[in-house]
XYZ file of C-alpha atoms in Angstrom:
622
model
C 38.913 42.324 -12.476
C 38.302 39.696 -15.095
C 35.134 37.656 -14.752
C 34.427 34.017 -15.374
C 30.951 32.859 -16.405
C 29.849 29.493 -15.065
C 26.775 28.201 -16.850
C 24.526 25.643 -15.180
C 22.536 23.720 -17.763
C 20.367 20.620 -17.778
C 19.043 21.632 -14.371
C 16.030 19.286 -14.618
C 18.142 16.157 -15.094
C 18.815 15.001 -11.537
C 16.447 16.837 -9.229
C 17.084 16.841 -5.503
C 19.686 14.701 -3.718
C 19.391 14.631 0.069
C 21.795 11.851 1.077
C 25.149 12.707 -0.533
C 27.595 15.400 0.700
C 26.572 18.696 -0.858
C 30.148 19.680 -1.759
C 30.501 16.526 -3.855
C 27.485 17.174 -6.072
C 27.545 18.472 -9.632
C 26.441 22.035 -10.333
C 22.995 21.063 -11.638
C 21.964 19.030 -8.579
C 19.927 20.604 -5.779
C 20.281 19.801 -2.080
C 16.722 20.797 -1.209
C 13.507 21.755 -2.956
C 9.833 22.141 -2.319
C 6.768 22.063 -4.569
C 8.695 22.044 -7.856
C 9.034 19.579 -10.719
C 12.185 18.757 -12.638
C 10.881 17.973 -16.107
C 10.765 19.180 -19.696
C 14.167 20.825 -19.388
C 13.295 23.142 -16.493
C 12.586 23.522 -12.801
C 8.835 24.196 -12.746
C 6.527 25.354 -10.017
C 4.278 22.471 -8.980
C 0.555 23.051 -9.214
C -1.435 23.303 -6.001
C -4.811 22.304 -4.635
C -8.443 22.661 -5.638
C -11.270 22.059 -3.203
C -14.229 19.813 -3.939
C -17.337 20.620 -1.921
C -18.357 17.526 0.042
C -21.401 16.871 2.273
C -19.460 15.587 5.295
C -19.341 16.916 8.833
C -17.202 14.039 10.123
C -13.490 13.556 9.475
C -12.716 11.825 6.166
C -10.178 9.062 6.825
C -10.185 7.182 3.513
C -11.103 8.006 -0.070
C -11.036 5.888 -3.222
C -12.603 5.971 -6.672
C -14.838 3.294 -8.178
C -14.885 3.658 -11.950
C -17.833 1.304 -12.462
C -18.464 0.203 -16.074
C -22.138 1.196 -15.696
C -21.275 4.895 -15.773
C -19.535 6.931 -18.436
C -15.735 6.655 -18.242
C -14.398 9.156 -15.731
C -17.595 9.607 -13.752
C -17.999 6.723 -11.301
C -18.305 6.967 -7.522
C -16.109 8.336 -4.771
C -16.096 5.788 -1.933
C -15.462 7.744 1.257
C -14.951 6.547 4.846
C -15.571 9.022 7.663
C -15.032 8.781 11.416
C -17.068 10.473 14.157
C -14.629 9.707 16.965
C -16.067 6.291 17.806
C -17.247 4.553 14.596
C -16.661 4.679 10.847
C -19.205 5.221 8.059
C -18.864 4.386 4.341
C -20.484 6.550 1.665
C -20.752 6.461 -2.118
C -20.806 9.819 -3.935
C -21.778 9.870 -7.591
C -19.298 12.042 -9.476
C -22.074 13.751 -11.462
C -21.590 17.412 -10.601
C -24.282 17.431 -7.914
C -22.558 14.791 -5.761
C -25.534 12.575 -5.014
C -24.620 10.614 -1.873
C -25.652 7.216 -0.475
C -24.737 5.866 2.964
C -23.522 2.312 2.368
C -22.589 1.217 5.904
C -22.553 2.931 9.297
C -21.567 1.992 12.847
C -18.361 0.249 11.721
C -15.764 -0.598 14.372
C -12.919 1.919 14.039
C -9.176 1.479 14.305
C -8.170 -0.457 11.195
C -6.220 0.401 8.055
C -8.593 0.730 5.093
C -7.789 -0.643 1.637
C -9.841 -1.804 -1.333
C -9.815 -3.876 -4.502
C -12.008 -4.155 -7.601
C -13.496 -7.427 -8.864
C -15.659 -8.679 -11.765
C -14.181 -6.270 -14.265
C -14.906 -3.338 -11.980
C -18.569 -4.170 -11.238
C -17.699 -5.119 -7.641
C -15.978 -2.893 -5.097
C -14.490 -4.650 -2.042
C -13.243 -2.721 0.999
C -11.556 -3.919 4.177
C -10.039 -2.470 7.361
C -8.762 -5.576 9.153
C -11.164 -5.059 12.059
C -14.436 -6.248 10.544
C -15.364 -8.670 7.773
C -14.511 -7.428 4.282
C -17.446 -5.613 2.674
C -18.535 -5.431 -0.940
C -20.817 -3.462 -3.253
C -21.896 -5.138 -6.484
C -23.257 -2.864 -9.190
C -26.123 -4.376 -11.160
C -25.478 -4.194 -14.924
C -27.127 -1.103 -16.339
C -27.574 0.657 -12.995
C -26.748 4.372 -12.977
C -28.468 5.346 -9.710
C -26.282 5.586 -6.598
C -29.395 4.992 -4.472
C -29.519 1.405 -5.791
C -26.108 0.520 -4.343
C -26.018 -1.682 -1.228
C -23.090 -2.968 0.833
C -22.837 -6.494 2.268
C -20.411 -8.767 4.095
C -18.458 -11.134 1.868
C -20.381 -14.423 1.739
C -18.864 -17.568 3.210
C -16.152 -15.520 4.847
C -16.376 -15.773 8.607
C -14.262 -18.794 8.807
C -15.175 -22.229 7.759
C -16.518 -25.248 9.542
C -13.441 -27.450 9.193
C -14.406 -31.072 8.678
C -10.997 -32.569 8.046
C -10.904 -36.251 7.126
C -7.833 -37.713 8.824
C -8.077 -41.232 7.463
C -10.375 -43.676 5.738
C -9.338 -47.319 5.869
C -10.767 -50.830 5.591
C -10.357 -52.708 8.872
C -8.145 -55.815 8.819
C -7.617 -57.236 12.307
C -4.634 -59.305 11.175
C -2.606 -56.290 10.072
C -4.009 -53.319 12.026
C -4.281 -52.323 15.671
C -7.323 -50.786 17.324
C -5.498 -47.505 17.946
C -6.279 -44.991 15.219
C -3.788 -42.115 15.345
C -5.108 -38.679 14.301
C -1.634 -37.414 13.441
C -2.166 -34.269 15.535
C -2.761 -33.175 19.089
C -6.421 -32.203 19.157
C -7.383 -29.123 21.208
C -10.833 -30.138 22.418
C -11.680 -26.574 23.407
C -11.802 -25.745 19.695
C -12.323 -29.090 17.911
C -13.988 -32.469 18.218
C -13.051 -35.876 16.742
C -15.342 -38.514 15.256
C -14.941 -42.152 14.267
C -17.479 -43.724 11.913
C -17.591 -47.505 11.290
C -19.501 -48.510 8.154
C -20.812 -52.030 7.600
C -19.303 -53.143 4.299
C -22.172 -55.562 3.569
C -25.061 -53.130 4.027
C -23.147 -49.878 3.528
C -24.776 -48.495 6.656
C -23.250 -47.062 9.812
C -22.474 -49.854 12.260
C -21.013 -47.694 15.023
C -20.227 -44.034 15.581
C -18.514 -42.006 18.296
C -17.925 -38.311 18.818
C -15.316 -37.107 21.320
C -15.301 -33.624 22.817
C -12.699 -34.492 25.469
C -10.117 -37.107 26.315
C -11.343 -40.282 28.060
C -13.898 -43.013 27.472
C -17.057 -40.899 27.357
C -18.182 -40.231 23.815
C -21.471 -39.491 22.080
C -23.207 -41.937 19.770
C -25.169 -40.956 16.661
C -28.226 -40.157 18.807
C -26.193 -37.876 21.060
C -26.210 -40.209 24.054
C -23.167 -41.066 26.155
C -21.296 -44.273 25.465
C -18.140 -45.927 26.822
C -17.261 -48.413 24.078
C -14.617 -46.064 22.588
C -11.698 -44.305 24.229
C -9.685 -41.228 23.361
C -6.152 -40.596 24.634
C -2.939 -38.768 23.869
C 0.170 -40.674 22.824
C 3.014 -39.176 24.881
C 5.638 -40.546 22.506
C 4.332 -38.858 19.364
C 2.331 -36.090 21.112
C -0.738 -36.970 19.038
C -4.328 -37.983 19.816
C -5.568 -41.576 19.409
C -9.108 -42.960 19.077
C -9.634 -46.603 20.123
C -12.860 -48.603 19.635
C -13.364 -51.859 21.488
C -12.746 -55.049 19.465
C -16.473 -55.778 19.522
C -17.236 -52.625 17.563
C -15.400 -53.715 14.404
C -15.725 -56.489 11.852
C -13.108 -57.286 9.216
C -13.933 -55.447 6.017
C -15.631 -52.508 7.780
C -14.674 -49.024 6.604
C -13.330 -46.783 9.360
C -13.458 -43.000 8.802
C -11.732 -40.602 11.226
C -12.474 -36.855 11.125
C -11.521 -33.767 13.128
C -13.920 -30.819 12.997
C -14.103 -27.352 14.507
C -16.673 -26.938 17.249
C -17.136 -23.145 17.255
C -17.498 -20.489 14.613
C -14.099 -18.907 14.002
C -14.125 -15.213 13.112
C -11.483 -14.317 10.536
C -9.986 -10.895 9.870
C -7.410 -10.037 7.225
C -4.959 -7.181 6.881
C -5.235 -7.084 3.092
C -7.563 -8.536 0.432
C -6.924 -8.376 -3.315
C -8.620 -9.610 -6.475
C -6.680 -12.108 -8.556
C -8.271 -13.219 -11.834
C -11.634 -14.850 -10.922
C -11.023 -15.251 -7.190
C -9.922 -13.310 -4.111
C -6.809 -13.558 -1.953
C -6.582 -12.501 1.692
C -3.392 -12.148 3.708
C -2.192 -11.362 7.238
C -4.980 -13.295 8.954
C -6.174 -13.349 12.545
C -8.716 -15.874 13.803
C -10.891 -15.101 16.825
C -13.407 -17.209 18.720
C -17.132 -16.549 18.394
C -16.879 -13.650 20.866
C -14.563 -11.876 18.411
C -12.180 -11.077 21.273
C -10.018 -14.140 22.008
C -7.375 -14.919 19.359
C -7.519 -18.522 18.179
C -4.665 -18.254 15.659
C -2.453 -15.348 14.569
C -1.573 -16.078 10.944
C 0.530 -13.084 9.887
C 2.244 -15.077 7.127
C -0.782 -16.970 5.803
C -2.561 -16.372 2.482
C -6.163 -17.476 2.140
C -7.757 -18.054 -1.284
C -11.430 -18.101 -2.160
C -13.197 -20.497 -4.462
C -13.502 -19.260 -8.040
C -16.466 -17.020 -8.701
C -18.976 -17.537 -11.469
C -18.955 -14.703 -14.020
C -20.689 -11.652 -12.604
C -20.814 -12.993 -9.053
C -18.785 -12.831 -5.845
C -16.907 -15.879 -4.451
C -19.237 -17.736 -2.074
C -16.816 -20.194 -0.479
C -13.571 -19.797 1.497
C -13.679 -23.275 3.053
C -10.850 -25.560 1.836
C -12.658 -28.505 3.432
C -15.913 -28.017 1.532
C -17.121 -30.965 -0.536
C -16.240 -30.999 -4.216
C -13.388 -29.468 -6.155
C -12.607 -25.873 -5.275
C -9.675 -23.475 -5.089
C -10.259 -22.326 -1.493
C -7.078 -22.971 0.439
C -4.547 -21.613 2.924
C -0.815 -21.221 2.388
C 1.792 -20.522 5.024
C 4.710 -18.602 3.544
C 8.203 -19.814 4.303
C 9.067 -16.302 5.488
C 8.492 -15.272 9.094
C 7.390 -11.776 8.048
C 3.939 -10.208 8.192
C 2.104 -9.954 4.872
C 1.853 -6.271 3.978
C 0.392 -6.310 0.468
C -0.325 -8.454 -2.591
C 0.000 -6.953 -6.068
C -0.352 -8.625 -9.470
C 2.379 -8.413 -12.100
C 2.485 -10.156 -15.476
C -0.222 -12.659 -14.507
C 1.292 -13.603 -11.140
C 0.359 -12.366 -7.712
C 3.362 -11.175 -5.721
C 3.000 -11.332 -1.966
C 5.068 -8.825 -0.013
C 5.858 -9.295 3.649
C 7.920 -6.734 5.528
C 11.051 -8.775 4.738
C 10.372 -10.995 1.713
C 8.643 -11.394 -1.657
C 6.751 -14.527 -2.722
C 4.954 -15.351 -5.961
C 1.627 -17.141 -6.322
C 0.163 -18.390 -9.577
C -2.579 -20.714 -10.716
C -1.400 -24.077 -12.004
C -4.526 -25.266 -13.822
C -4.482 -28.446 -11.743
C -7.596 -29.365 -9.751
C -5.559 -31.183 -7.080
C -2.919 -28.434 -6.628
C -4.560 -25.242 -7.935
C -1.802 -22.851 -6.800
C 1.958 -22.757 -6.756
C 3.701 -20.561 -4.161
C 7.425 -19.882 -4.254
C 9.885 -17.544 -2.559
C 11.397 -14.818 -4.739
C 13.683 -13.211 -2.165
C 14.153 -13.000 1.595
C 16.086 -9.734 1.369
C 13.402 -7.275 0.255
C 9.817 -6.576 1.242
C 7.245 -3.788 1.587
C 6.874 -1.234 4.351
C 3.075 -1.153 4.591
C -0.209 -1.773 2.801
C -0.289 0.293 -0.413
C 3.521 0.567 -0.429
C 3.641 -1.276 -3.791
C 2.533 0.296 -7.078
C 2.675 -1.223 -10.576
C 4.034 0.901 -13.409
C 5.293 -0.010 -16.876
C 5.243 -3.748 -16.102
C 7.258 -3.376 -12.893
C 6.614 -2.782 -9.228
C 7.724 0.332 -7.397
C 8.142 -0.558 -3.731
C 8.833 1.270 -0.499
C 10.623 -1.365 1.546
C 11.761 -1.357 5.136
C 15.219 -0.090 4.197
C 15.059 1.063 0.591
C 12.924 2.253 -2.304
C 13.304 -0.093 -5.257
C 11.812 -1.398 -8.491
C 11.065 -5.073 -9.046
C 10.398 -6.733 -12.393
C 9.378 -10.230 -11.239
C 12.832 -11.767 -10.730
C 15.259 -11.191 -7.842
C 17.929 -10.129 -10.314
C 15.666 -7.279 -11.475
C 15.589 -5.557 -8.077
C 17.231 -2.148 -8.282
C 17.309 0.693 -5.793
C 16.095 4.035 -7.150
C 16.809 5.981 -3.962
C 20.292 4.892 -2.871
C 22.578 7.916 -2.611
C 19.603 10.232 -3.241
C 16.695 10.058 -0.783
C 16.959 6.610 0.777
C 18.342 7.787 4.121
C 16.155 10.890 4.010
C 12.937 8.849 3.975
C 14.176 6.368 6.576
C 15.177 9.163 8.951
C 11.991 11.188 8.511
C 9.214 8.581 8.364
C 7.179 8.516 11.577
C 7.556 4.816 12.379
C 4.667 4.889 14.862
C 2.319 5.849 12.018
C 4.014 4.184 9.046
C 0.751 2.466 8.060
C -0.451 5.888 6.913
C 2.067 5.719 4.030
C 0.662 5.120 0.551
C 1.836 5.439 -3.071
C -0.008 7.133 -5.928
C 0.729 6.572 -9.625
C 0.291 9.884 -11.443
C 0.582 8.828 -15.083
C -0.070 12.282 -16.521
C 3.205 13.496 -15.027
C 5.155 10.175 -15.091
C 5.336 10.311 -11.302
C 5.021 8.022 -8.314
C 4.120 9.840 -5.094
C 5.232 8.393 -1.756
C 2.849 10.093 0.675
C 3.922 9.668 4.292
C 3.805 11.195 7.794
C 7.052 13.076 8.319
C 8.658 13.711 11.691
C 6.137 13.696 14.524
C 3.097 14.131 12.259
C 0.341 11.551 12.705
C -1.074 12.280 9.234
C 0.511 12.517 5.792
C 2.310 15.847 5.511
C 4.892 15.250 2.764
C 5.148 13.539 -0.619
C 8.454 12.259 -1.924
C 7.982 12.090 -5.699
C 9.931 10.013 -8.233
C 9.716 10.749 -11.961
C 10.078 7.262 -13.463
C 10.981 8.573 -16.907
C 13.705 11.023 -15.844
C 14.711 9.072 -12.700
C 14.776 12.186 -10.527
C 13.262 13.086 -7.159
C 11.384 16.072 -5.800
C 9.438 16.995 -2.652
C 5.890 18.239 -2.189
C 4.465 19.673 1.018
C 1.234 21.690 1.049
C -1.877 20.666 2.991
C -0.439 19.174 6.186
C -3.248 16.881 7.369
C -3.749 14.380 4.538
C -5.471 11.171 5.626
C -5.819 9.309 2.336
C -5.359 9.655 -1.405
C -6.059 8.194 -4.826
C -5.936 9.221 -8.488
C -9.231 10.216 -10.109
C -10.460 11.710 -13.402
C -10.398 15.502 -13.219
C -13.894 16.954 -13.599
C -15.209 13.768 -15.242
C -12.443 13.691 -17.867
C -11.354 10.024 -18.176
C -8.164 11.057 -19.998
C -6.873 13.327 -17.229
C -6.186 11.545 -13.979
C -5.132 13.748 -11.064
C -4.256 12.994 -7.412
C -7.115 13.366 -4.949
C -6.500 13.821 -1.203
C -8.776 13.725 1.809
C -8.244 16.118 4.699
C -10.395 17.152 7.648
C -14.009 16.807 6.427
C -13.150 17.505 2.788
C -11.544 16.068 -0.330
C -9.572 17.973 -2.964
C -7.713 17.677 -6.231
C -4.028 17.801 -5.346
C -2.348 19.090 -8.500
C -4.484 21.863 -9.913
C -4.419 25.705 -9.790
C -1.506 27.614 -8.225
C -2.902 28.051 -4.728
C -3.665 26.061 -1.618
C -7.088 24.585 -1.025
C -8.113 27.820 0.757
C -6.935 29.889 -2.273
C -3.852 31.213 -0.438
C -0.315 31.139 -1.859
C 2.299 28.489 -1.155
C 6.084 28.478 -1.369
C 8.054 26.776 -4.138
C 11.856 26.769 -4.102
C 15.092 25.098 -5.084
C 18.171 25.298 -2.917
C 21.816 24.408 -3.301
C 24.361 24.421 -0.524
C 28.161 24.259 -0.724
C 28.413 24.674 -4.495
C 32.077 25.197 -5.427
C 32.359 28.562 -7.203
C 35.360 27.326 -9.169
C 37.020 23.945 -9.526
C 40.133 25.290 -7.789
C 38.247 26.048 -4.569
C 39.651 29.576 -4.559
C 37.941 32.328 -2.620
C 36.047 34.151 -5.355
C 33.437 36.871 -5.590
C 30.035 36.162 -7.120
C 29.260 39.259 -9.189
C 25.907 38.401 -10.736
C 23.435 35.660 -11.525
C 21.562 35.502 -14.841
C 18.528 33.271 -15.193
C 16.542 31.788 -18.043
C 13.059 32.199 -16.584
C 9.511 32.092 -17.896
C 6.326 33.162 -16.149
C 5.382 36.764 -16.886
C 3.594 37.476 -13.591
C 6.151 35.894 -11.285
C 8.607 37.614 -8.978
C 11.293 35.347 -7.518
C 13.672 35.906 -4.617
C 17.284 34.730 -4.646
C 19.041 34.349 -1.309
C 22.833 34.018 -1.523
C 25.445 33.344 1.155
C 29.115 32.468 0.625
C 31.350 30.361 2.839
C 34.999 29.327 2.718
C 34.662 25.893 4.265
C 32.855 22.811 2.919
C 32.030 21.735 6.458
C 29.934 24.847 7.081
C 26.237 24.152 6.598
C 25.088 27.691 5.896
C 21.452 28.649 5.432
C 21.210 30.836 2.299
C 18.428 32.923 3.840
C 20.993 34.390 6.259
C 22.729 36.050 3.282
C 21.747 38.745 0.823
C 18.232 38.861 -0.629
C 17.756 39.707 -4.306
C 14.506 40.205 -6.201
C 14.049 38.971 -9.772
C 11.030 40.235 -11.716
C 10.525 37.793 -14.554
C 8.841 40.293 -16.877
C 11.636 42.885 -16.680
C 14.876 41.307 -15.331
C 17.463 39.040 -16.857
C 20.066 39.037 -14.080
C 20.714 40.013 -10.482
C 23.835 41.928 -9.419
C 25.298 40.310 -6.339
C 28.544 40.703 -4.397
C 29.128 37.636 -2.254
C 32.561 36.121 -1.570
C 33.675 32.642 -0.611
C 34.921 29.337 -1.899
C 31.441 27.834 -1.773
C 28.093 29.264 -2.751
C 24.816 28.648 -0.911
C 21.688 29.880 -2.642
C 17.919 29.522 -2.484
C 15.604 30.544 -5.307
C 12.074 30.878 -3.972
C 8.627 32.294 -4.659
C 5.418 32.443 -2.631
C 2.527 33.589 -4.793
C -0.147 32.183 -7.106
C 1.859 32.408 -10.337
C 3.301 29.861 -12.721
C 7.046 29.965 -13.489
C 9.941 27.823 -14.658
C 13.725 28.142 -14.733
C 15.671 26.381 -17.482
C 19.189 27.655 -16.817
C 21.460 29.714 -14.560
C 24.692 31.618 -15.191
C 27.082 32.760 -12.465
C 29.594 35.515 -13.110
C 32.627 34.979 -10.888
C 35.218 37.699 -10.295
C 38.590 35.918 -10.464
C 41.650 36.634 -8.389
C 40.735 35.368 -4.961
C 43.010 33.525 -2.498
C 43.273 29.826 -1.865
């Protein structure tokens, strides 16, 4: 019987497609894969894991890398957070081959989502979990000893003493009334109001009153009770009014009204990022001085620090402090919760779960920042769900994976029709804050690391090659808690993913074994591939492969089916062994209109496949 050879080329072009019907896909598209890369003209086995010996006995829950300018490029410090079941501890490990370790902070309240940012050109490392005050380590210029590092709370952080001046006016009895409206309804459990009357002739205080409750009892400058002023609420405007008696004022006196906070307000933020010479904090919560009762929940508020002097940390977050400063608060027009803030082309883009806003410095002392809405249709899924690459942002949103170039018209899905539904269906929503993105420049890849199914830790990476625009899937160590990209063995020119798991950390793309030196599976799979365009029932006679990897032995599972609606597992069909060093094809007899195959290998060998050829025996029935 005459044979027809069907050649499948360019098999690295598209990668895996999970969302579209398998029968509709071209021959060189795969419906499933694991631990392979589609690059350089071939399907290639993805490299595995390499353990790094660490001194921890407690579970590592967060790892990052601080490439301080004081150390040689590529050395730096691992900043590691561990948990003992009740509290967290932060360590610094010098990446010097002997892993000299310093405990930076212990006894930290657990339960938050850790994230970090670098400041002062990398000399300052700032870390935050949303439960405690943000912490920082500032490396002294010239220091190379990890023992000299110390961690502190951010200065001026734990809210501000608000001393808001409501009005300042010169009293004119002919044109003004004695009722001074504060323009707000004052909550006297959290604030107090003062009225100061200054003698215009002597420029001294003529009268003063401080109210801590509604009524006629106020305190004078000496702290004694007085009844010459009253405080009431205007039911028409729902605002508070201060009223001195007529005897307390003389025409020409200056009257100053202020509202101030009475208690220390504890502030926590979900995310803090460096922006030029200041810091931005978003997703705020204010507590009272017991740190238990919420004063204000400010999920859509951005807080800015004052500018920092060169080489120092911002010391002021109080927008009411005297003098000109950039400390301020902005309420976004969106109702979403701020998830992350990432800089792009000189602007800071603020991502809520449903919107994107831009913030930039204006250069004006009176209005130092400009905030505008970019879009109300896209946002970010979590903290660390935005990653800059090639002057754009790669974003995992609530309903899509997209790239953003700074303008709403630049937004483009990179997952629609490929893996968009796959990620949405498989992400464990109860633990979505565990999701993070890594930029792996050496391989032109962006790794979406997330908890799949019922897993409470990261157990799968969905990987996008931003040069070839294709997707692949990685799944090896199943209990990843955090990740970053670090120099491999102190080489600043070779960045490699680093994962934390259990009490250890490891390189995540080295060797061809798991972290315990055992083998792992790599495969590509295609279901419901039409043997011929006519959809005739044909017989697959043989499969030839262009394969490299002298020590590898691959297994090809093949199963035919006549119906495109049949989702057949290839491993239920025939099993064929392909020894790379001695084989060029596999003889197979499998009939059907559609072909289901899986090419797999579980060993510690490198291999790649650059092409396939199917020999079809013609003459089947429709």
